[in-house]
JSON list of C-alpha atoms in Angstrom, two decimals:
[
{"chain": "A", "resi": 69, "resn": "UNK", "atom": "CA", "xyz": [84.38, 85.71, 43.49]},
{"chain": "A", "resi": 70, "resn": "UNK", "atom": "CA", "xyz": [87.44, 86.39, 45.71]},
{"chain": "A", "resi": 71, "resn": "UNK", "atom": "CA", "xyz": [90.26, 83.84, 45.77]},
{"chain": "A", "resi": 72, "resn": "UNK", "atom": "CA", "xyz": [92.42, 82.93, 48.83]},
{"chain": "A", "resi": 73, "resn": "UNK", "atom": "CA", "xyz": [96.06, 83.96, 49.21]},
{"chain": "A", "resi": 74, "resn": "UNK", "atom": "CA", "xyz": [98.83, 81.45, 48.47]},
{"chain": "A", "resi": 75, "resn": "UNK", "atom": "CA", "xyz": [99.95, 81.16, 52.12]},
{"chain": "A", "resi": 76, "resn": "UNK", "atom": "CA", "xyz": [96.70, 79.98, 53.68]},
{"chain": "A", "resi": 77, "resn": "UNK", "atom": "CA", "xyz": [96.30, 83.12, 55.80]},
{"chain": "A", "resi": 78, "resn": "UNK", "atom": "CA", "xyz": [92.65, 83.69, 54.97]},
{"chain": "A", "resi": 79, "resn": "UNK", "atom": "CA", "xyz": [93.25, 86.81, 52.90]},
{"chain": "A", "resi": 80, "resn": "UNK", "atom": "CA", "xyz": [90.64, 87.06, 50.18]},
{"chain": "A", "resi": 81, "resn": "UNK", "atom": "CA", "xyz": [91.79, 88.68, 46.94]},
{"chain": "A", "resi": 82, "resn": "UNK", "atom": "CA", "xyz": [89.41, 89.94, 44.27]},
{"chain": "A", "resi": 83, "resn": "UNK", "atom": "CA", "xyz": [89.48, 87.82, 41.11]},
{"chain": "A", "resi": 84, "resn": "UNK", "atom": "CA", "xyz": [89.38, 89.08, 37.55]},
{"chain": "A", "resi": 85, "resn": "UNK", "atom": "CA", "xyz": [85.74, 88.00, 37.40]},
{"chain": "A", "resi": 86, "resn": "UNK", "atom": "CA", "xyz": [84.71, 90.44, 40.16]},
{"chain": "A", "resi": 87, "resn": "UNK", "atom": "CA", "xyz": [83.34, 93.87, 39.29]},
{"chain": "A", "resi": 88, "resn": "UNK", "atom": "CA", "xyz": [86.18, 96.43, 39.23]},
{"chain": "A", "resi": 89, "resn": "UNK", "atom": "CA", "xyz": [86.42, 98.41, 42.50]},
{"chain": "A", "resi": 90, "resn": "UNK", "atom": "CA", "xyz": [89.91, 99.69, 43.29]},
{"chain": "A", "resi": 91, "resn": "UNK", "atom": "CA", "xyz": [88.86, 101.22, 46.61]},
{"chain": "A", "resi": 92, "resn": "UNK", "atom": "CA", "xyz": [87.36, 97.96, 47.87]},
{"chain": "A", "resi": 93, "resn": "UNK", "atom": "CA", "xyz": [90.35, 95.97, 46.62]},
{"chain": "A", "resi": 94, "resn": "UNK", "atom": "CA", "xyz": [92.81, 98.21, 48.46]},
{"chain": "A", "resi": 95, "resn": "UNK", "atom": "CA", "xyz": [90.77, 98.26, 51.68]},
{"chain": "A", "resi": 96, "resn": "UNK", "atom": "CA", "xyz": [90.25, 94.49, 51.69]},
{"chain": "A", "resi": 97, "resn": "UNK", "atom": "CA", "xyz": [93.99, 93.93, 51.33]},
{"chain": "A", "resi": 98, "resn": "UNK", "atom": "CA", "xyz": [94.94, 96.59, 53.90]},
{"chain": "A", "resi": 99, "resn": "UNK", "atom": "CA", "xyz": [92.49, 95.32, 56.52]},
{"chain": "A", "resi": 100, "resn": "UNK", "atom": "CA", "xyz": [93.52, 91.70, 56.02]},
{"chain": "A", "resi": 101, "resn": "UNK", "atom": "CA", "xyz": [97.23, 92.45, 56.24]},
{"chain": "A", "resi": 102, "resn": "UNK", "atom": "CA", "xyz": [96.96, 94.84, 59.20]},
{"chain": "A", "resi": 103, "resn": "UNK", "atom": "CA", "xyz": [95.40, 92.27, 61.50]},
{"chain": "A", "resi": 104, "resn": "UNK", "atom": "CA", "xyz": [98.05, 89.71, 60.51]},
{"chain": "A", "resi": 105, "resn": "UNK", "atom": "CA", "xyz": [100.98, 92.02, 61.20]},
{"chain": "A", "resi": 106, "resn": "UNK", "atom": "CA", "xyz": [101.94, 93.84, 64.38]},
{"chain": "A", "resi": 107, "resn": "UNK", "atom": "CA", "xyz": [99.31, 96.51, 65.03]},
{"chain": "A", "resi": 108, "resn": "UNK", "atom": "CA", "xyz": [100.22, 99.57, 67.09]},
{"chain": "A", "resi": 109, "resn": "UNK", "atom": "CA", "xyz": [98.01, 101.26, 69.69]},
{"chain": "A", "resi": 110, "resn": "UNK", "atom": "CA", "xyz": [98.46, 104.04, 72.21]},
{"chain": "A", "resi": 111, "resn": "UNK", "atom": "CA", "xyz": [97.30, 101.82, 75.08]},
{"chain": "A", "resi": 112, "resn": "UNK", "atom": "CA", "xyz": [95.45, 98.64, 75.99]},
{"chain": "A", "resi": 113, "resn": "UNK", "atom": "CA", "xyz": [92.19, 100.58, 76.16]},
{"chain": "A", "resi": 114, "resn": "UNK", "atom": "CA", "xyz": [92.74, 101.93, 72.64]},
{"chain": "A", "resi": 115, "resn": "UNK", "atom": "CA", "xyz": [93.44, 98.40, 71.45]},
{"chain": "A", "resi": 116, "resn": "UNK", "atom": "CA", "xyz": [90.25, 97.12, 73.07]},
{"chain": "A", "resi": 117, "resn": "UNK", "atom": "CA", "xyz": [88.15, 99.91, 71.57]},
{"chain": "A", "resi": 118, "resn": "UNK", "atom": "CA", "xyz": [89.48, 99.17, 68.09]},
{"chain": "A", "resi": 119, "resn": "UNK", "atom": "CA", "xyz": [89.72, 95.36, 68.14]},
{"chain": "A", "resi": 120, "resn": "UNK", "atom": "CA", "xyz": [86.35, 94.31, 69.50]},
{"chain": "A", "resi": 121, "resn": "UNK", "atom": "CA", "xyz": [86.54, 90.74, 68.17]},
{"chain": "A", "resi": 122, "resn": "UNK", "atom": "CA", "xyz": [90.22, 89.65, 68.30]},
{"chain": "A", "resi": 123, "resn": "UNK", "atom": "CA", "xyz": [91.34, 86.54, 66.47]},
{"chain": "A", "resi": 124, "resn": "UNK", "atom": "CA", "xyz": [93.82, 84.05, 67.89]},
{"chain": "A", "resi": 125, "resn": "UNK", "atom": "CA", "xyz": [97.38, 84.96, 66.85]},
{"chain": "A", "resi": 126, "resn": "UNK", "atom": "CA", "xyz": [96.87, 88.73, 66.57]},
{"chain": "A", "resi": 127, "resn": "UNK", "atom": "CA", "xyz": [99.82, 90.86, 67.72]},
{"chain": "A", "resi": 128, "resn": "UNK", "atom": "CA", "xyz": [99.58, 94.42, 69.04]},
{"chain": "A", "resi": 129, "resn": "UNK", "atom": "CA", "xyz": [102.24, 96.81, 70.33]},
{"chain": "A", "resi": 130, "resn": "UNK", "atom": "CA", "xyz": [101.22, 99.12, 73.20]},
{"chain": "A", "resi": 131, "resn": "UNK", "atom": "CA", "xyz": [103.12, 102.40, 73.01]},
{"chain": "A", "resi": 132, "resn": "UNK", "atom": "CA", "xyz": [102.42, 103.63, 76.55]},
{"chain": "A", "resi": 133, "resn": "UNK", "atom": "CA", "xyz": [104.07, 100.61, 78.22]},
{"chain": "A", "resi": 134, "resn": "UNK", "atom": "CA", "xyz": [106.33, 99.46, 75.35]},
{"chain": "A", "resi": 135, "resn": "UNK", "atom": "CA", "xyz": [104.98, 95.90, 75.36]},
{"chain": "A", "resi": 136, "resn": "UNK", "atom": "CA", "xyz": [104.14, 93.43, 72.60]},
{"chain": "A", "resi": 137, "resn": "UNK", "atom": "CA", "xyz": [100.87, 91.61, 73.24]},
{"chain": "A", "resi": 138, "resn": "UNK", "atom": "CA", "xyz": [99.36, 88.48, 71.70]},
{"chain": "A", "resi": 139, "resn": "UNK", "atom": "CA", "xyz": [95.73, 87.34, 71.61]},
{"chain": "A", "resi": 140, "resn": "UNK", "atom": "CA", "xyz": [95.93, 83.65, 72.64]},
{"chain": "A", "resi": 141, "resn": "UNK", "atom": "CA", "xyz": [92.28, 82.90, 71.98]},
{"chain": "A", "resi": 142, "resn": "UNK", "atom": "CA", "xyz": [90.96, 84.01, 75.36]},
{"chain": "A", "resi": 143, "resn": "UNK", "atom": "CA", "xyz": [93.07, 86.97, 76.52]},
{"chain": "A", "resi": 144, "resn": "UNK", "atom": "CA", "xyz": [95.78, 89.44, 75.51]},
{"chain": "A", "resi": 145, "resn": "UNK", "atom": "CA", "xyz": [99.08, 88.16, 76.88]},
{"chain": "A", "resi": 146, "resn": "UNK", "atom": "CA", "xyz": [102.47, 89.84, 76.84]},
{"chain": "A", "resi": 147, "resn": "UNK", "atom": "CA", "xyz": [105.16, 88.41, 74.60]},
{"chain": "A", "resi": 148, "resn": "UNK", "atom": "CA", "xyz": [108.54, 88.36, 76.40]},
{"chain": "A", "resi": 149, "resn": "UNK", "atom": "CA", "xyz": [110.42, 91.61, 75.87]},
{"chain": "A", "resi": 150, "resn": "UNK", "atom": "CA", "xyz": [113.61, 93.02, 77.26]},
{"chain": "A", "resi": 151, "resn": "UNK", "atom": "CA", "xyz": [114.47, 96.26, 75.52]},
{"chain": "A", "resi": 152, "resn": "UNK", "atom": "CA", "xyz": [114.71, 98.37, 78.66]},
{"chain": "A", "resi": 153, "resn": "UNK", "atom": "CA", "xyz": [118.16, 99.82, 79.33]},
{"chain": "A", "resi": 154, "resn": "UNK", "atom": "CA", "xyz": [120.40, 98.76, 82.21]},
{"chain": "A", "resi": 155, "resn": "UNK", "atom": "CA", "xyz": [120.59, 101.00, 85.28]},
{"chain": "A", "resi": 156, "resn": "UNK", "atom": "CA", "xyz": [123.42, 100.97, 87.82]},
{"chain": "A", "resi": 157, "resn": "UNK", "atom": "CA", "xyz": [122.50, 100.22, 91.44]},
{"chain": "A", "resi": 158, "resn": "UNK", "atom": "CA", "xyz": [123.73, 102.86, 93.88]},
{"chain": "A", "resi": 159, "resn": "UNK", "atom": "CA", "xyz": [125.65, 101.06, 96.65]},
{"chain": "A", "resi": 160, "resn": "UNK", "atom": "CA", "xyz": [126.03, 101.84, 100.34]},
{"chain": "A", "resi": 161, "resn": "UNK", "atom": "CA", "xyz": [129.44, 102.58, 101.85]},
{"chain": "A", "resi": 162, "resn": "UNK", "atom": "CA", "xyz": [131.89, 99.67, 101.95]},
{"chain": "A", "resi": 163, "resn": "UNK", "atom": "CA", "xyz": [130.58, 97.96, 98.82]},
{"chain": "A", "resi": 164, "resn": "UNK", "atom": "CA", "xyz": [131.96, 98.48, 95.32]},
{"chain": "A", "resi": 165, "resn": "UNK", "atom": "CA", "xyz": [131.06, 97.52, 91.77]},
{"chain": "A", "resi": 166, "resn": "UNK", "atom": "CA", "xyz": [132.76, 94.97, 89.51]},
{"chain": "A", "resi": 167, "resn": "UNK", "atom": "CA", "xyz": [133.39, 92.30, 92.13]},
{"chain": "A", "resi": 168, "resn": "UNK", "atom": "CA", "xyz": [135.55, 89.48, 90.71]},
{"chain": "A", "resi": 169, "resn": "UNK", "atom": "CA", "xyz": [135.64, 91.41, 87.41]},
{"chain": "A", "resi": 170, "resn": "UNK", "atom": "CA", "xyz": [131.96, 90.55, 86.83]},
{"chain": "A", "resi": 171, "resn": "UNK", "atom": "CA", "xyz": [130.99, 94.07, 85.83]},
{"chain": "A", "resi": 172, "resn": "UNK", "atom": "CA", "xyz": [128.92, 96.85, 87.36]},
{"chain": "A", "resi": 173, "resn": "UNK", "atom": "CA", "xyz": [125.92, 95.79, 89.47]},
{"chain": "A", "resi": 174, "resn": "UNK", "atom": "CA", "xyz": [122.90, 96.80, 87.38]},
{"chain": "A", "resi": 175, "resn": "UNK", "atom": "CA", "xyz": [119.22, 96.02, 86.87]},
{"chain": "A", "resi": 176, "resn": "UNK", "atom": "CA", "xyz": [116.61, 96.35, 84.15]},
{"chain": "A", "resi": 177, "resn": "UNK", "atom": "CA", "xyz": [112.88, 95.76, 83.77]},
{"chain": "A", "resi": 178, "resn": "UNK", "atom": "CA", "xyz": [111.90, 92.90, 81.47]},
{"chain": "A", "resi": 179, "resn": "UNK", "atom": "CA", "xyz": [108.74, 90.95, 80.78]},
{"chain": "A", "resi": 180, "resn": "UNK", "atom": "CA", "xyz": [109.02, 87.17, 80.99]},
{"chain": "A", "resi": 181, "resn": "UNK", "atom": "CA", "xyz": [106.07, 84.90, 80.23]},
{"chain": "A", "resi": 182, "resn": "UNK", "atom": "CA", "xyz": [103.63, 87.79, 80.55]},
{"chain": "A", "resi": 183, "resn": "UNK", "atom": "CA", "xyz": [104.95, 88.99, 83.90]},
{"chain": "A", "resi": 184, "resn": "UNK", "atom": "CA", "xyz": [107.04, 92.07, 84.69]},
{"chain": "A", "resi": 185, "resn": "UNK", "atom": "CA", "xyz": [110.36, 91.00, 86.20]},
{"chain": "A", "resi": 186, "resn": "UNK", "atom": "CA", "xyz": [113.60, 92.57, 87.38]},
{"chain": "A", "resi": 187, "resn": "UNK", "atom": "CA", "xyz": [116.85, 91.20, 85.93]},
{"chain": "A", "resi": 188, "resn": "UNK", "atom": "CA", "xyz": [120.31, 91.75, 87.36]},
{"chain": "A", "resi": 189, "resn": "UNK", "atom": "CA", "xyz": [123.88, 91.58, 86.10]},
{"chain": "A", "resi": 190, "resn": "UNK", "atom": "CA", "xyz": [127.32, 92.36, 87.48]},
{"chain": "A", "resi": 191, "resn": "UNK", "atom": "CA", "xyz": [128.77, 91.85, 90.94]},
{"chain": "A", "resi": 192, "resn": "UNK", "atom": "CA", "xyz": [129.70, 93.72, 94.10]},
{"chain": "A", "resi": 193, "resn": "UNK", "atom": "CA", "xyz": [132.89, 93.56, 96.12]},
{"chain": "A", "resi": 194, "resn": "UNK", "atom": "CA", "xyz": [134.13, 94.33, 99.61]},
{"chain": "A", "resi": 195, "resn": "UNK", "atom": "CA", "xyz": [137.74, 94.75, 100.63]},
{"chain": "A", "resi": 196, "resn": "UNK", "atom": "CA", "xyz": [137.23, 94.51, 104.39]},
{"chain": "A", "resi": 197, "resn": "UNK", "atom": "CA", "xyz": [134.63, 93.70, 107.02]},
{"chain": "A", "resi": 198, "resn": "UNK", "atom": "CA", "xyz": [134.11, 95.12, 110.51]},
{"chain": "A", "resi": 199, "resn": "UNK", "atom": "CA", "xyz": [135.30, 93.16, 113.53]},
{"chain": "A", "resi": 200, "resn": "UNK", "atom": "CA", "xyz": [131.76, 92.09, 114.32]},
{"chain": "A", "resi": 201, "resn": "UNK", "atom": "CA", "xyz": [130.20, 90.97, 111.06]},
{"chain": "A", "resi": 202, "resn": "UNK", "atom": "CA", "xyz": [126.47, 91.71, 110.75]},
{"chain": "A", "resi": 203, "resn": "UNK", "atom": "CA", "xyz": [124.20, 89.03, 109.31]},
{"chain": "A", "resi": 204, "resn": "UNK", "atom": "CA", "xyz": [122.64, 91.40, 106.81]},
{"chain": "A", "resi": 205, "resn": "UNK", "atom": "CA", "xyz": [123.45, 94.52, 104.79]},
{"chain": "A", "resi": 206, "resn": "UNK", "atom": "CA", "xyz": [121.34, 97.07, 102.95]},
{"chain": "A", "resi": 207, "resn": "UNK", "atom": "CA", "xyz": [123.14, 97.31, 99.61]},
{"chain": "A", "resi": 208, "resn": "UNK", "atom": "CA", "xyz": [121.18, 100.16, 98.00]},
{"chain": "A", "resi": 209, "resn": "UNK", "atom": "CA", "xyz": [121.93, 103.74, 98.98]},
{"chain": "A", "resi": 210, "resn": "UNK", "atom": "CA", "xyz": [118.68, 104.87, 97.30]},
{"chain": "A", "resi": 211, "resn": "UNK", "atom": "CA", "xyz": [115.51, 102.92, 96.65]},
{"chain": "A", "resi": 212, "resn": "UNK", "atom": "CA", "xyz": [114.87, 101.39, 93.25]},
{"chain": "A", "resi": 213, "resn": "UNK", "atom": "CA", "xyz": [112.21, 103.17, 91.15]},
{"chain": "A", "resi": 214, "resn": "UNK", "atom": "CA", "xyz": [108.58, 102.25, 91.76]},
{"chain": "A", "resi": 215, "resn": "UNK", "atom": "CA", "xyz": [108.35, 100.48, 88.38]},
{"chain": "A", "resi": 216, "resn": "UNK", "atom": "CA", "xyz": [110.87, 97.82, 89.47]},
{"chain": "A", "resi": 217, "resn": "UNK", "atom": "CA", "xyz": [109.69, 97.29, 93.06]},
{"chain": "A", "resi": 218, "resn": "UNK", "atom": "CA", "xyz": [108.01, 93.96, 93.83]},
{"chain": "A", "resi": 219, "resn": "UNK", "atom": "CA", "xyz": [104.54, 93.83, 95.35]},
{"chain": "A", "resi": 220, "resn": "UNK", "atom": "CA", "xyz": [105.92, 91.64, 98.16]},
{"chain": "A", "resi": 221, "resn": "UNK", "atom": "CA", "xyz": [109.44, 90.69, 99.20]},
{"chain": "A", "resi": 222, "resn": "UNK", "atom": "CA", "xyz": [111.30, 88.61, 96.63]},
{"chain": "A", "resi": 223, "resn": "UNK", "atom": "CA", "xyz": [114.15, 86.36, 97.80]},
{"chain": "A", "resi": 224, "resn": "UNK", "atom": "CA", "xyz": [116.88, 85.15, 95.44]},
{"chain": "A", "resi": 225, "resn": "UNK", "atom": "CA", "xyz": [120.08, 83.15, 95.93]},
{"chain": "A", "resi": 226, "resn": "UNK", "atom": "CA", "xyz": [123.30, 84.83, 94.84]},
{"chain": "A", "resi": 227, "resn": "UNK", "atom": "CA", "xyz": [126.72, 83.15, 94.49]},
{"chain": "A", "resi": 228, "resn": "UNK", "atom": "CA", "xyz": [129.69, 84.44, 96.41]},
{"chain": "A", "resi": 229, "resn": "UNK", "atom": "CA", "xyz": [133.42, 83.73, 96.67]},
{"chain": "A", "resi": 230, "resn": "UNK", "atom": "CA", "xyz": [134.56, 80.81, 98.80]},
{"chain": "A", "resi": 231, "resn": "UNK", "atom": "CA", "xyz": [137.63, 82.82, 99.79]},
{"chain": "A", "resi": 232, "resn": "UNK", "atom": "CA", "xyz": [137.26, 83.73, 103.47]},
{"chain": "A", "resi": 233, "resn": "UNK", "atom": "CA", "xyz": [133.77, 82.26, 103.37]},
{"chain": "A", "resi": 234, "resn": "UNK", "atom": "CA", "xyz": [132.25, 79.01, 104.56]},
{"chain": "A", "resi": 235, "resn": "UNK", "atom": "CA", "xyz": [129.37, 79.71, 102.20]},
{"chain": "A", "resi": 236, "resn": "UNK", "atom": "CA", "xyz": [129.28, 79.84, 98.41]},
{"chain": "A", "resi": 237, "resn": "UNK", "atom": "CA", "xyz": [125.82, 81.43, 98.21]},
{"chain": "A", "resi": 238, "resn": "UNK", "atom": "CA", "xyz": [124.07, 84.20, 100.12]},
{"chain": "A", "resi": 239, "resn": "UNK", "atom": "CA", "xyz": [120.48, 85.40, 100.16]},
{"chain": "A", "resi": 240, "resn": "UNK", "atom": "CA", "xyz": [119.29, 88.68, 98.68]},
{"chain": "A", "resi": 241, "resn": "UNK", "atom": "CA", "xyz": [115.88, 90.20, 99.36]},
{"chain": "A", "resi": 242, "resn": "UNK", "atom": "CA", "xyz": [114.37, 92.72, 96.96]},
{"chain": "A", "resi": 243, "resn": "UNK", "atom": "CA", "xyz": [112.01, 94.65, 99.21]},
{"chain": "A", "resi": 244, "resn": "UNK", "atom": "CA", "xyz": [108.70, 96.33, 98.32]},
{"chain": "A", "resi": 245, "resn": "UNK", "atom": "CA", "xyz": [110.23, 99.64, 99.45]},
{"chain": "A", "resi": 246, "resn": "UNK", "atom": "CA", "xyz": [112.83, 99.36, 96.68]},
{"chain": "A", "resi": 247, "resn": "UNK", "atom": "CA", "xyz": [115.87, 98.39, 98.75]},
{"chain": "A", "resi": 248, "resn": "UNK", "atom": "CA", "xyz": [118.02, 95.28, 98.32]},
{"chain": "A", "resi": 249, "resn": "UNK", "atom": "CA", "xyz": [119.20, 93.46, 101.45]},
{"chain": "A", "resi": 250, "resn": "UNK", "atom": "CA", "xyz": [121.97, 90.89, 101.51]},
{"chain": "A", "resi": 251, "resn": "UNK", "atom": "CA", "xyz": [121.89, 88.10, 104.13]},
{"chain": "A", "resi": 252, "resn": "UNK", "atom": "CA", "xyz": [124.25, 85.36, 105.27]},
{"chain": "A", "resi": 253, "resn": "UNK", "atom": "CA", "xyz": [127.56, 86.97, 106.19]},
{"chain": "A", "resi": 254, "resn": "UNK", "atom": "CA", "xyz": [129.05, 85.97, 109.55]},
{"chain": "A", "resi": 255, "resn": "UNK", "atom": "CA", "xyz": [132.39, 85.52, 111.31]},
{"chain": "A", "resi": 256, "resn": "UNK", "atom": "CA", "xyz": [133.45, 82.68, 108.99]},
{"chain": "A", "resi": 257, "resn": "UNK", "atom": "CA", "xyz": [131.71, 84.03, 105.89]},
{"chain": "A", "resi": 258, "resn": "UNK", "atom": "CA", "xyz": [133.22, 87.30, 104.67]},
{"chain": "A", "resi": 259, "resn": "UNK", "atom": "CA", "xyz": [133.37, 86.88, 100.88]},
{"chain": "A", "resi": 260, "resn": "UNK", "atom": "CA", "xyz": [135.30, 89.49, 98.87]},
{"chain": "A", "resi": 261, "resn": "UNK", "atom": "CA", "xyz": [132.67, 89.41, 96.10]},
{"chain": "A", "resi": 262, "resn": "UNK", "atom": "CA", "xyz": [129.01, 88.56, 95.51]},
{"chain": "A", "resi": 263, "resn": "UNK", "atom": "CA", "xyz": [127.64, 88.06, 91.98]},
{"chain": "A", "resi": 264, "resn": "UNK", "atom": "CA", "xyz": [124.19, 88.93, 90.63]},
{"chain": "A", "resi": 265, "resn": "UNK", "atom": "CA", "xyz": [124.81, 87.75, 87.07]},
{"chain": "A", "resi": 266, "resn": "UNK", "atom": "CA", "xyz": [121.84, 85.82, 85.69]},
{"chain": "A", "resi": 267, "resn": "UNK", "atom": "CA", "xyz": [119.60, 86.54, 88.69]},
{"chain": "A", "resi": 268, "resn": "UNK", "atom": "CA", "xyz": [116.02, 87.70, 88.19]},
{"chain": "A", "resi": 269, "resn": "UNK", "atom": "CA", "xyz": [112.65, 87.58, 89.89]},
{"chain": "A", "resi": 270, "resn": "UNK", "atom": "CA", "xyz": [109.07, 88.48, 89.08]},
{"chain": "A", "resi": 271, "resn": "UNK", "atom": "CA", "xyz": [107.58, 91.66, 90.42]}
]
């Protein structure tokens, strides 16, 4: 009669009283351990075809989207991941990277709480403004890739310098077309830098 493992994980191990069967012993151990580790599948459909009766706590990595998923008892949910590399945002004329020595303005795709999100870091700078200051600016000289475009407009608050500015925050819109628009500059608000460090929004 099989005996349970020492860690209470429900793994049944053949006892010395059971009939010898090395093949069954190896398969029982392999199957029990596989479903308690991180399983790997080509896609969610491959996972579903293989795991027809998931058990709460199972983990599975999906290779096509590079996401770690967890069965929470009723659905497969994504465990927060953030391994995607940083990409520099191409800026329109007049704006530069590394505002206030905060680093290059970049983005990356992450998954937070089961939802794809775009995360930013770095800052932008501007050495001069035109005589008539527009209320908004398109910052991106090319659209962000489709994978990091939101389904609807996403608005975030971004801090800015209080030098030459009556404001200490501006508004940035990440548009569904992949462009980023900055709002809030005016005659008395011409900050030399705007920071995106720590800013993120769901897609």
